Amino acid sequence: MIDPAQIGDSGALMLRLTFLLSAALFLTLLIGGQDYGQLRPGLAAQKEERAAALALAEASPKPVSDLVVAAFVPEDEGTPEPAPAPPALALPLVTPQPIADSLAAPSDEVAASEPTEVWFVTGATVNVRAGPGTEHAVLDKLSRGDAATLVSLDGTGWAKIRIEGDGIEGFVSTDFLSQVAP
């Protein structure tokens, strides 16, 4: 049988030993962990070389003959020649084509037009679907304020859009699109 007095003595002994071990670890880390400014051998050599080069540079003054005074003195050559004109850039002219006058314009087929307008998402989170309707699979989601290029509109209330950064083309309900950024 275990005597309760023995448990108290061994508990106090364990506490004393734990404290002694903690104190020894603390002193070891305190003394051994100090930084005495030691450097790795390669860094010490570089530091000495830099100090010697700096001392040499400070000790020897620069002769005045090495200094160059810069001054701009314009030469009088008469009338300057005009600079040649920059080459003209040949860019094709693109005329914007209107997509549609109204979102609710009735039409049986999707209008085939080049992407010319950027529209913005007005809903909190909007699904981009594979086809014009909620029965089609969701390809991606857009957040409020996201921009998409309008590819075409149809009369059923769906717009085909292209997300330029991702290259995804899909359909979004026109209820959640606006030509003005929210």
PDB file of N, CA, C and O in Angstrom, residues 137-178:
ATOM      1  N   ALA A 137     -26.026  23.922 -67.919  1.00  0.00           N
ATOM      2  CA  ALA A 137     -24.997  23.791 -66.880  1.00  0.00           C
ATOM      3  C   ALA A 137     -24.340  25.141 -66.582  1.00  0.00           C
ATOM      4  O   ALA A 137     -24.197  25.983 -67.456  1.00  0.00           O
ATOM      5  N   VAL A 138     -23.908  25.305 -65.334  1.00  0.00           N
ATOM      6  CA  VAL A 138     -23.217  26.514 -64.904  1.00  0.00           C
ATOM      7  C   VAL A 138     -21.734  26.363 -65.245  1.00  0.00           C
ATOM      8  O   VAL A 138     -21.079  25.408 -64.829  1.00  0.00           O
ATOM      9  N   LEU A 139     -21.190  27.318 -66.029  1.00  0.00           N
ATOM     10  CA  LEU A 139     -19.783  27.303 -66.420  1.00  0.00           C
ATOM     11  C   LEU A 139     -18.904  28.059 -65.433  1.00  0.00           C
ATOM     12  O   LEU A 139     -17.774  27.660 -65.161  1.00  0.00           O
ATOM     13  N   ASP A 140     -19.420  29.163 -64.920  1.00  0.00           N
ATOM     14  CA  ASP A 140     -18.644  30.025 -64.035  1.00  0.00           C
ATOM     15  C   ASP A 140     -19.609  30.918 -63.269  1.00  0.00           C
ATOM     16  O   ASP A 140     -20.807  30.937 -63.559  1.00  0.00           O
ATOM     17  N   LYS A 141     -19.087  31.668 -62.310  1.00  0.00           N
ATOM     18  CA  LYS A 141     -19.891  32.629 -61.556  1.00  0.00           C
ATOM     19  C   LYS A 141     -19.211  33.983 -61.627  1.00  0.00           C
ATOM     20  O   LYS A 141     -17.993  34.075 -61.635  1.00  0.00           O
ATOM     21  N   LEU A 142     -20.016  35.023 -61.705  1.00  0.00           N
ATOM     22  CA  LEU A 142     -19.509  36.393 -61.717  1.00  0.00           C
ATOM     23  C   LEU A 142     -20.037  37.122 -60.486  1.00  0.00           C
ATOM     24  O   LEU A 142     -21.133  36.838 -60.011  1.00  0.00           O
ATOM     25  N   SER A 143     -19.267  38.079 -60.003  1.00  0.00           N
ATOM     26  CA  SER A 143     -19.660  38.872 -58.840  1.00  0.00           C
ATOM     27  C   SER A 143     -20.094  40.257 -59.283  1.00  0.00           C
ATOM     28  O   SER A 143     -19.802  40.693 -60.391  1.00  0.00           O
ATOM     29  N   ARG A 144     -20.737  40.973 -58.390  1.00  0.00           N
ATOM     30  CA  ARG A 144     -21.218  42.323 -58.669  1.00  0.00           C
ATOM     31  C   ARG A 144     -20.050  43.206 -59.106  1.00  0.00           C
ATOM     32  O   ARG A 144     -19.007  43.229 -58.481  1.00  0.00           O
ATOM     33  N   GLY A 145     -20.212  43.911 -60.229  1.00  0.00           N
ATOM     34  CA  GLY A 145     -19.207  44.821 -60.738  1.00  0.00           C
ATOM     35  C   GLY A 145     -18.249  44.191 -61.740  1.00  0.00           C
ATOM     36  O   GLY A 145     -17.466  44.897 -62.349  1.00  0.00           O
ATOM     37  N   ASP A 146     -18.274  42.863 -61.900  1.00  0.00           N
ATOM     38  CA  ASP A 146     -17.404  42.219 -62.883  1.00  0.00           C
ATOM     39  C   ASP A 146     -17.803  42.664 -64.289  1.00  0.00           C
ATOM     40  O   ASP A 146     -18.976  42.839 -64.591  1.00  0.00           O
ATOM     41  N   ALA A 147     -16.813  42.810 -65.166  1.00  0.00           N
ATOM     42  CA  ALA A 147     -17.062  43.253 -66.542  1.00  0.00           C
ATOM     43  C   ALA A 147     -16.982  42.062 -67.479  1.00  0.00           C
ATOM     44  O   ALA A 147     -16.193  41.147 -67.275  1.00  0.00           O
ATOM     45  N   ALA A 148     -17.819  42.079 -68.510  1.00  0.00           N
ATOM     46  CA  ALA A 148     -17.821  41.030 -69.528  1.00  0.00           C
ATOM     47  C   ALA A 148     -18.126  41.685 -70.868  1.00  0.00           C
ATOM     48  O   ALA A 148     -18.843  42.683 -70.948  1.00  0.00           O
ATOM     49  N   THR A 149     -17.586  41.109 -71.929  1.00  0.00           N
ATOM     50  CA  THR A 149     -17.836  41.616 -73.274  1.00  0.00           C
ATOM     51  C   THR A 149     -19.115  40.994 -73.798  1.00  0.00           C
ATOM     52  O   THR A 149     -19.281  39.774 -73.780  1.00  0.00           O
ATOM     53  N   LEU A 150     -20.019  41.825 -74.253  1.00  0.00           N
ATOM     54  CA  LEU A 150     -21.283  41.348 -74.799  1.00  0.00           C
ATOM     55  C   LEU A 150     -21.049  40.845 -76.214  1.00  0.00           C
ATOM     56  O   LEU A 150     -20.595  41.577 -77.092  1.00  0.00           O
ATOM     57  N   VAL A 151     -21.367  39.578 -76.457  1.00  0.00           N
ATOM     58  CA  VAL A 151     -21.214  38.988 -77.782  1.00  0.00           C
ATOM     59  C   VAL A 151     -22.501  39.151 -78.559  1.00  0.00           C
ATOM     60  O   VAL A 151     -22.500  39.576 -79.715  1.00  0.00           O
ATOM     61  N   SER A 152     -23.626  38.821 -77.933  1.00  0.00           N
ATOM     62  CA  SER A 152     -24.908  38.949 -78.631  1.00  0.00           C
ATOM     63  C   SER A 152     -26.052  38.938 -77.619  1.00  0.00           C
ATOM     64  O   SER A 152     -25.891  38.527 -76.483  1.00  0.00           O
ATOM     65  N   LEU A 153     -27.205  39.396 -78.089  1.00  0.00           N
ATOM     66  CA  LEU A 153     -28.437  39.395 -77.300  1.00  0.00           C
ATOM     67  C   LEU A 153     -29.486  38.585 -78.055  1.00  0.00           C
ATOM     68  O   LEU A 153     -29.461  38.508 -79.276  1.00  0.00           O
ATOM     69  N   ASP A 154     -30.388  37.999 -77.300  1.00  0.00           N
ATOM     70  CA  ASP A 154     -31.549  37.380 -77.951  1.00  0.00           C
ATOM     71  C   ASP A 154     -32.802  37.933 -77.291  1.00  0.00           C
ATOM     72  O   ASP A 154     -32.745  38.592 -76.271  1.00  0.00           O
ATOM     73  N   GLY A 155     -33.916  37.681 -77.856  1.00  0.00           N
ATOM     74  CA  GLY A 155     -35.161  38.251 -77.346  1.00  0.00           C
ATOM     75  C   GLY A 155     -35.713  37.512 -76.145  1.00  0.00           C
ATOM     76  O   GLY A 155     -36.733  37.911 -75.594  1.00  0.00           O
ATOM     77  N   THR A 156     -35.077  36.449 -75.698  1.00  0.00           N
ATOM     78  CA  THR A 156     -35.617  35.666 -74.583  1.00  0.00           C
ATOM     79  C   THR A 156     -35.111  36.153 -73.238  1.00  0.00           C
ATOM     80  O   THR A 156     -35.417  35.548 -72.222  1.00  0.00           O
ATOM     81  N   GLY A 157     -34.300  37.207 -73.206  1.00  0.00           N
ATOM     82  CA  GLY A 157     -33.814  37.730 -71.936  1.00  0.00           C
ATOM     83  C   GLY A 157     -32.449  37.183 -71.547  1.00  0.00           C
ATOM     84  O   GLY A 157     -32.063  37.273 -70.386  1.00  0.00           O
ATOM     85  N   TRP A 158     -31.739  36.607 -72.509  1.00  0.00           N
ATOM     86  CA  TRP A 158     -30.412  36.070 -72.232  1.00  0.00           C
ATOM     87  C   TRP A 158     -29.396  36.751 -73.144  1.00  0.00           C
ATOM     88  O   TRP A 158     -29.685  37.041 -74.291  1.00  0.00           O
ATOM     89  N   ALA A 159     -28.202  36.988 -72.615  1.00  0.00           N
ATOM     90  CA  ALA A 159     -27.125  37.607 -73.378  1.00  0.00           C
ATOM     91  C   ALA A 159     -25.942  36.655 -73.400  1.00  0.00           C
ATOM     92  O   ALA A 159     -25.593  36.057 -72.387  1.00  0.00           O
ATOM     93  N   LYS A 160     -25.349  36.523 -74.586  1.00  0.00           N
ATOM     94  CA  LYS A 160     -24.132  35.734 -74.682  1.00  0.00           C
ATOM     95  C   LYS A 160     -22.966  36.673 -74.393  1.00  0.00           C
ATOM     96  O   LYS A 160     -22.837  37.726 -75.012  1.00  0.00           O
ATOM     97  N   ILE A 161     -22.116  36.290 -73.424  1.00  0.00           N
ATOM     98  CA  ILE A 161     -21.006  37.143 -73.010  1.00  0.00           C
ATOM     99  C   ILE A 161     -19.693  36.372 -73.111  1.00  0.00           C
ATOM    100  O   ILE A 161     -19.679  35.143 -73.181  1.00  0.00           O
ATOM    101  N   ARG A 162     -18.612  37.118 -73.107  1.00  0.00           N
ATOM    102  CA  ARG A 162     -17.270  36.536 -73.060  1.00  0.00           C
ATOM    103  C   ARG A 162     -16.540  37.173 -71.890  1.00  0.00           C
ATOM    104  O   ARG A 162     -16.498  38.395 -71.774  1.00  0.00           O
ATOM    105  N   ILE A 163     -15.965  36.335 -71.047  1.00  0.00           N
ATOM    106  CA  ILE A 163     -15.158  36.822 -69.941  1.00  0.00           C
ATOM    107  C   ILE A 163     -13.723  36.854 -70.464  1.00  0.00           C
ATOM    108  O   ILE A 163     -13.110  35.810 -70.660  1.00  0.00           O
ATOM    109  N   GLU A 164     -13.216  38.043 -70.718  1.00  0.00           N
ATOM    110  CA  GLU A 164     -11.951  38.202 -71.427  1.00  0.00           C
ATOM    111  C   GLU A 164     -10.768  37.586 -70.693  1.00  0.00           C
ATOM    112  O   GLU A 164      -9.930  36.949 -71.291  1.00  0.00           O
ATOM    113  N   GLY A 165     -10.666  37.754 -69.405  1.00  0.00           N
ATOM    114  CA  GLY A 165      -9.523  37.218 -68.678  1.00  0.00           C
ATOM    115  C   GLY A 165      -9.480  35.707 -68.686  1.00  0.00           C
ATOM    116  O   GLY A 165      -8.415  35.100 -68.764  1.00  0.00           O
ATOM    117  N   ASP A 166     -10.652  35.063 -68.613  1.00  0.00           N
ATOM    118  CA  ASP A 166     -10.724  33.611 -68.545  1.00  0.00           C
ATOM    119  C   ASP A 166     -10.945  32.971 -69.905  1.00  0.00           C
ATOM    120  O   ASP A 166     -10.727  31.780 -70.065  1.00  0.00           O
ATOM    121  N   GLY A 167     -11.459  33.729 -70.878  1.00  0.00           N
ATOM    122  CA  GLY A 167     -11.755  33.175 -72.192  1.00  0.00           C
ATOM    123  C   GLY A 167     -13.016  32.339 -72.208  1.00  0.00           C
ATOM    124  O   GLY A 167     -13.235  31.569 -73.131  1.00  0.00           O
ATOM    125  N   ILE A 168     -13.849  32.470 -71.205  1.00  0.00           N
ATOM    126  CA  ILE A 168     -15.080  31.688 -71.108  1.00  0.00           C
ATOM    127  C   ILE A 168     -16.196  32.437 -71.831  1.00  0.00           C
ATOM    128  O   ILE A 168     -16.365  33.637 -71.659  1.00  0.00           O
ATOM    129  N   GLU A 169     -16.958  31.724 -72.664  1.00  0.00           N
ATOM    130  CA  GLU A 169     -18.153  32.271 -73.294  1.00  0.00           C
ATOM    131  C   GLU A 169     -19.346  31.532 -72.736  1.00  0.00           C
ATOM    132  O   GLU A 169     -19.329  30.310 -72.616  1.00  0.00           O
ATOM    133  N   GLY A 170     -20.371  32.283 -72.391  1.00  0.00           N
ATOM    134  CA  GLY A 170     -21.567  31.672 -71.850  1.00  0.00           C
ATOM    135  C   GLY A 170     -22.712  32.651 -71.869  1.00  0.00           C
ATOM    136  O   GLY A 170     -22.622  33.750 -72.420  1.00  0.00           O
ATOM    137  N   PHE A 171     -23.810  32.247 -71.262  1.00  0.00           N
ATOM    138  CA  PHE A 171     -25.035  33.038 -71.266  1.00  0.00           C
ATOM    139  C   PHE A 171     -25.359  33.495 -69.858  1.00  0.00           C
ATOM    140  O   PHE A 171     -25.222  32.746 -68.894  1.00  0.00           O
ATOM    141  N   VAL A 172     -25.828  34.752 -69.776  1.00  0.00           N
ATOM    142  CA  VAL A 172     -26.233  35.351 -68.508  1.00  0.00           C
ATOM    143  C   VAL A 172     -27.577  36.023 -68.745  1.00  0.00           C
ATOM    144  O   VAL A 172     -27.810  36.599 -69.806  1.00  0.00           O
ATOM    145  N   SER A 173     -28.437  35.967 -67.746  1.00  0.00           N
ATOM    146  CA  SER A 173     -29.725  36.648 -67.845  1.00  0.00           C
ATOM    147  C   SER A 173     -29.501  38.152 -67.912  1.00  0.00           C
ATOM    148  O   SER A 173     -28.687  38.703 -67.165  1.00  0.00           O
ATOM    149  N   THR A 174     -30.223  38.814 -68.804  1.00  0.00           N
ATOM    150  CA  THR A 174     -30.064  40.263 -68.954  1.00  0.00           C
ATOM    151  C   THR A 174     -30.607  41.030 -67.753  1.00  0.00           C
ATOM    152  O   THR A 174     -30.331  42.226 -67.628  1.00  0.00           O
ATOM    153  N   ASP A 175     -31.344  40.353 -66.866  1.00  0.00           N
ATOM    154  CA  ASP A 175     -31.813  41.005 -65.639  1.00  0.00           C
ATOM    155  C   ASP A 175     -30.646  41.397 -64.738  1.00  0.00           C
ATOM    156  O   ASP A 175     -30.792  42.276 -63.883  1.00  0.00           O
ATOM    157  N   PHE A 176     -29.504  40.711 -64.900  1.00  0.00           N
ATOM    158  CA  PHE A 176     -28.359  40.951 -64.038  1.00  0.00           C
ATOM    159  C   PHE A 176     -27.221  41.681 -64.749  1.00  0.00           C
ATOM    160  O   PHE A 176     -26.093  41.678 -64.278  1.00  0.00           O
ATOM    161  N   LEU A 177     -27.489  42.285 -65.892  1.00  0.00           N
ATOM    162  CA  LEU A 177     -26.472  43.008 -66.650  1.00  0.00           C
ATOM    163  C   LEU A 177     -26.879  44.466 -66.835  1.00  0.00           C
ATOM    164  O   LEU A 177     -28.057  44.787 -66.919  1.00  0.00           O
ATOM    165  N   SER A 178     -25.863  45.332 -66.909  1.00  0.00           N
ATOM    166  CA  SER A 178     -26.109  46.758 -67.122  1.00  0.00           C
ATOM    167  C   SER A 178     -24.937  47.331 -67.910  1.00  0.00           C
ATOM    168  O   SER A 178     -23.816  46.848 -67.819  1.00  0.00           O
TER     169      SER A 178
END
